[in-house]
Short mmCIF file of C-alpha atoms in Angstrom, two decimals:
data_model
loop_
_atom_site.label_atom_id
_atom_site.label_comp_id
_atom_site.label_asym_id
_atom_site.label_seq_id
_atom_site.Cartn_x
_atom_site.Cartn_y
_atom_site.Cartn_z
CA LEU W 1 80.08 -83.05 157.47
CA ALA W 2 81.92 -85.21 154.97
CA LYS W 3 85.50 -84.79 156.15
CA THR W 4 88.02 -85.90 153.58
CA THR W 5 91.40 -87.54 154.05
CA GLN W 6 94.13 -87.78 151.42
CA PRO W 7 97.80 -88.82 151.48
CA ILE W 8 100.03 -85.83 152.11
CA SER W 9 102.41 -86.62 149.28
CA MET W 10 103.18 -89.09 146.52
CA ASP W 11 106.08 -89.64 144.17
CA SER W 12 105.99 -91.08 140.68
CA TYR W 13 108.00 -91.24 137.46
CA GLU W 14 107.19 -90.04 134.01
CA GLY W 15 104.99 -92.45 132.04
CA GLN W 16 103.53 -94.18 135.10
CA GLU W 17 99.90 -94.28 136.13
CA VAL W 18 99.19 -92.49 139.41
CA ASN W 19 96.24 -93.23 141.67
CA ILE W 20 95.35 -90.84 144.49
CA THR W 21 92.70 -91.97 146.94
CA CYS W 22 90.47 -89.74 149.04
CA SER W 23 88.47 -91.07 151.99
CA HIS W 24 85.10 -89.46 152.82
CA ASN W 25 83.31 -91.75 155.25
CA ASN W 26 80.46 -89.36 156.03
CA ILE W 27 79.52 -88.51 152.47
CA ALA W 28 75.87 -87.51 152.15
CA THR W 29 73.39 -88.78 149.59
CA ASN W 30 73.43 -85.61 147.51
CA ASP W 31 77.17 -85.01 147.65
CA TYR W 32 79.29 -85.01 144.51
CA ILE W 33 83.02 -85.75 144.48
CA THR W 34 85.26 -83.32 142.65
CA TRP W 35 88.99 -83.19 142.12
CA TYR W 36 91.10 -80.10 141.55
CA GLN W 37 94.71 -79.53 140.53
CA GLN W 38 96.77 -76.64 141.79
CA PHE W 39 100.13 -75.37 140.58
CA PRO W 40 102.27 -72.97 142.65
CA SER W 41 101.04 -69.36 142.57
CA GLN W 42 97.80 -70.33 140.84
CA GLY W 43 94.26 -71.04 141.92
CA PRO W 44 92.96 -74.63 141.78
CA ARG W 45 91.72 -75.92 138.46
CA PHE W 46 88.83 -78.36 138.01
CA ILE W 47 89.87 -81.82 136.80
CA ILE W 48 86.93 -84.18 137.11
CA GLN W 49 83.70 -84.75 138.97
CA GLY W 50 81.49 -87.75 139.68
CA TYR W 51 78.70 -89.15 141.79
CA LYS W 52 79.13 -92.93 141.51
CA THR W 53 80.93 -95.67 139.53
CA LYS W 54 83.43 -94.38 136.99
CA VAL W 55 83.89 -91.13 135.14
CA THR W 56 86.53 -90.50 132.49
CA ASN W 57 87.55 -87.39 130.62
CA GLU W 58 90.53 -86.41 128.51
CA VAL W 59 92.87 -85.95 131.45
CA ALA W 60 91.82 -88.35 134.22
CA SER W 61 89.49 -91.04 135.49
CA LEU W 62 87.56 -91.07 138.73
CA PHE W 63 86.61 -94.33 140.39
CA ILE W 64 83.91 -94.36 143.07
CA PRO W 65 82.94 -97.63 144.79
CA ALA W 66 79.34 -98.51 145.52
CA ASP W 67 79.46 -97.31 149.14
CA ARG W 68 80.94 -93.95 148.01
CA LYS W 69 83.08 -93.72 151.13
CA SER W 70 86.19 -93.17 149.05
CA SER W 71 87.21 -92.14 145.57
CA THR W 72 90.33 -92.60 143.47
CA LEU W 73 91.69 -90.13 140.96
CA SER W 74 93.68 -91.90 138.26
CA LEU W 75 96.17 -90.01 136.09
CA PRO W 76 97.40 -92.09 133.17
CA ARG W 77 101.01 -91.80 132.04
CA VAL W 78 101.99 -88.76 134.08
CA SER W 79 104.53 -86.23 132.88
CA LEU W 80 106.66 -83.68 134.71
CA SER W 81 103.93 -81.09 134.16
CA ASP W 82 101.56 -83.11 136.35
CA THR W 83 103.63 -82.19 139.40
CA ALA W 84 101.08 -80.30 141.48
CA VAL W 85 98.83 -80.50 144.52
CA TYR W 86 95.60 -82.43 144.03
CA TYR W 87 92.53 -81.69 146.13
CA CYS W 88 89.47 -83.80 146.72
CA LEU W 89 86.23 -81.89 147.33
CA VAL W 90 83.00 -83.40 148.60
CA GLY W 91 79.76 -81.51 148.74
CA ASP W 92 76.66 -80.36 147.00
CA LEU W 93 75.81 -76.90 145.76
CA PHE W 94 72.25 -77.66 144.79
CA SER W 95 70.75 -78.67 148.10
CA GLY W 96 71.75 -75.50 149.89
CA GLY W 97 74.85 -77.20 151.17
CA TYR W 98 77.25 -74.44 150.15
CA ASN W 99 78.68 -74.27 153.63
CA LYS W 100 79.30 -77.99 153.55
CA LEU W 101 81.84 -77.93 150.74
CA ILE W 102 84.86 -79.63 152.26
CA PHE W 103 88.25 -79.59 150.59
CA GLY W 104 90.83 -82.11 151.65
CA ALA W 105 94.28 -80.91 152.71
CA GLY W 106 95.62 -81.93 149.33
CA THR W 107 98.12 -84.47 147.99
CA ARG W 108 101.42 -83.14 146.72
CA LEU W 109 102.38 -85.22 143.68
CA ALA W 110 105.99 -85.08 142.51
CA VAL W 111 106.74 -86.60 139.10
CA HIS W 112 110.39 -87.44 138.49
CA PRO W 113 112.22 -87.90 135.17
CA ASP S 1 87.75 -68.23 128.08
CA VAL S 2 86.34 -68.03 131.58
CA LYS S 3 88.00 -65.58 133.89
CA VAL S 4 88.08 -64.76 137.58
CA THR S 5 90.29 -61.85 138.52
CA GLN S 6 91.40 -60.62 141.92
CA SER S 7 92.38 -57.04 142.60
CA SER S 8 95.88 -57.74 143.93
CA ARG S 9 98.37 -60.63 143.82
CA TYR S 10 100.26 -59.40 146.88
CA LEU S 11 99.15 -57.12 149.70
CA VAL S 12 100.86 -55.98 152.88
CA LYS S 13 98.81 -54.35 155.61
CA ARG S 14 99.24 -53.41 159.25
CA THR S 15 97.36 -54.79 162.21
CA GLY S 16 94.08 -52.98 162.71
CA GLU S 17 93.74 -51.75 159.13
CA LYS S 18 90.56 -52.31 157.14
CA VAL S 19 91.32 -54.46 154.12
CA PHE S 20 89.29 -54.93 150.95
CA LEU S 21 89.88 -57.83 148.60
CA GLU S 22 87.95 -57.68 145.36
CA CYS S 23 87.00 -60.40 142.93
CA VAL S 24 85.39 -60.08 139.52
CA GLN S 25 84.09 -62.84 137.24
CA ASP S 26 83.02 -62.49 133.63
CA MET S 27 81.01 -65.71 133.29
CA ASP S 28 77.64 -64.48 134.61
CA HIS S 29 77.87 -67.05 137.40
CA GLU S 30 75.34 -67.04 140.20
CA ASN S 31 77.64 -68.38 142.90
CA MET S 32 80.81 -66.79 144.24
CA PHE S 33 83.11 -67.91 147.03
CA TRP S 34 85.97 -66.71 149.21
CA TYR S 35 88.49 -69.21 150.58
CA ARG S 36 91.68 -68.93 152.50
CA GLN S 37 94.49 -71.37 151.97
CA ASP S 38 97.10 -72.17 154.60
CA PRO S 39 99.87 -74.80 154.53
CA GLY S 40 98.65 -78.16 155.76
CA LEU S 41 95.05 -76.99 156.03
CA GLY S 42 94.01 -76.90 152.39
CA LEU S 43 91.24 -74.54 151.36
CA ARG S 44 88.72 -73.35 153.91
CA LEU S 45 85.52 -71.59 152.92
CA ILE S 46 85.04 -68.15 154.47
CA TYR S 47 81.84 -66.91 152.80
CA PHE S 48 79.83 -67.60 149.70
CA SER S 49 77.11 -65.82 147.80
CA TYR S 50 74.43 -67.41 145.62
CA ASP S 51 72.89 -64.18 144.35
CA VAL S 52 73.30 -60.41 144.46
CA LYS S 53 73.08 -59.12 148.03
CA MET S 54 72.82 -62.70 149.34
CA LYS S 55 75.55 -64.23 151.44
CA GLU S 56 76.10 -67.21 153.68
CA LYS S 57 78.80 -68.06 156.18
CA GLY S 58 81.26 -70.80 155.41
CA ASP S 59 83.52 -72.68 157.81
CA ILE S 60 85.57 -69.75 159.12
CA PRO S 61 83.65 -66.43 158.82
CA GLU S 62 84.93 -64.87 162.04
CA GLY S 63 86.80 -61.64 161.42
CA TYR S 64 85.51 -61.31 157.85
CA SER S 65 82.55 -59.82 156.06
CA VAL S 66 81.53 -59.77 152.40
CA SER S 67 79.65 -57.63 149.95
CA ARG S 68 77.97 -58.49 146.66
CA GLU S 69 76.27 -55.47 145.12
CA LYS S 70 76.63 -56.65 141.53
CA LYS S 71 76.49 -60.15 140.11
CA GLU S 72 80.03 -60.09 138.77
CA ARG S 73 81.75 -58.69 141.86
CA PHE S 74 82.30 -60.21 145.31
CA SER S 75 84.33 -58.38 147.94
CA LEU S 76 85.93 -59.76 151.09
CA ILE S 77 86.41 -57.31 153.92
CA LEU S 78 88.69 -57.61 156.92
CA GLU S 79 87.27 -55.02 159.31
CA SER S 80 90.38 -54.92 161.49
CA ALA S 81 93.22 -57.02 160.13
CA SER S 82 95.14 -59.25 162.49
CA THR S 83 98.36 -61.20 162.03
CA ASN S 84 96.50 -64.52 162.05
CA GLN S 85 94.75 -63.40 158.88
CA THR S 86 98.00 -63.57 156.96
CA SER S 87 97.18 -66.09 154.27
CA MET S 88 96.47 -66.76 150.61
CA TYR S 89 92.94 -65.70 149.70
CA LEU S 90 91.22 -67.35 146.76
CA CYS S 91 88.05 -66.27 145.06
CA ALA S 92 85.95 -68.64 142.95
CA SER S 93 82.71 -68.65 141.00
CA SER S 94 80.40 -71.33 139.70
CA SER S 95 77.18 -71.75 137.81
CA GLN S 96 74.75 -74.58 138.46
CA SER S 97 77.20 -77.39 137.78
CA PRO S 98 77.74 -79.05 141.13
CA ASN S 99 81.08 -78.14 142.61
CA GLU S 100 82.79 -77.03 139.38
CA GLN S 101 84.29 -73.81 140.57
CA PHE S 102 86.55 -71.46 138.65
CA PHE S 103 89.26 -69.91 140.76
CA GLY S 104 91.13 -66.66 140.55
CA PRO S 105 94.93 -66.50 140.91
CA GLY S 106 94.80 -65.64 144.60
CA THR S 107 95.88 -62.72 146.78
CA ARG S 108 98.70 -63.29 149.22
CA LEU S 109 97.95 -61.04 152.19
CA THR S 110 100.54 -60.32 154.85
CA VAL S 111 99.44 -58.54 158.02
CA LEU S 112 102.29 -57.04 160.00
#
């Protein structure tokens, strides 16, 4: 199973770029990498998903090196409202691997004024 | 707007009680999931369902069962609640997009 490892916590300041890295050494060929954001008292919310190289959407970028053993979520110019827990998820729903969806323990990001 | 709802935000039960947690989604999604979330452990998959009446065990199914009689509804059942089942329970659903799951707000269950 593709176990994931993330930093427990990170601190940043408003306006800075934040990069959160997730390690997944045993990632399988069909696995996708997905990142979620969770605020207190809410369920996680999908941010971005990728398979290889770089993916960008309106809120974040996801960088995946060629060996796919890690991935980096990049949040440009964070604000106080980005303070949340960020989860990395590795797995594949299509190949019957539902029971192999592995969430990391999450990274608690604190953005300071 | 997509929506996953859970029957209760907070629930307090006693050891040995049978507990039902219900989840409803309005997106016509095929897949539904139950997770529990504990501090320092992240989200752990209990059960999932990829179709009506179909279910598969996740990482930690012991002490739980599930029911999916209709596509939009997925129930988690604790046959005999124990204190170590005190946790936040999250339901999610997804269509065919790999790993993009939509989560409900969660049910915080306390077993005394």
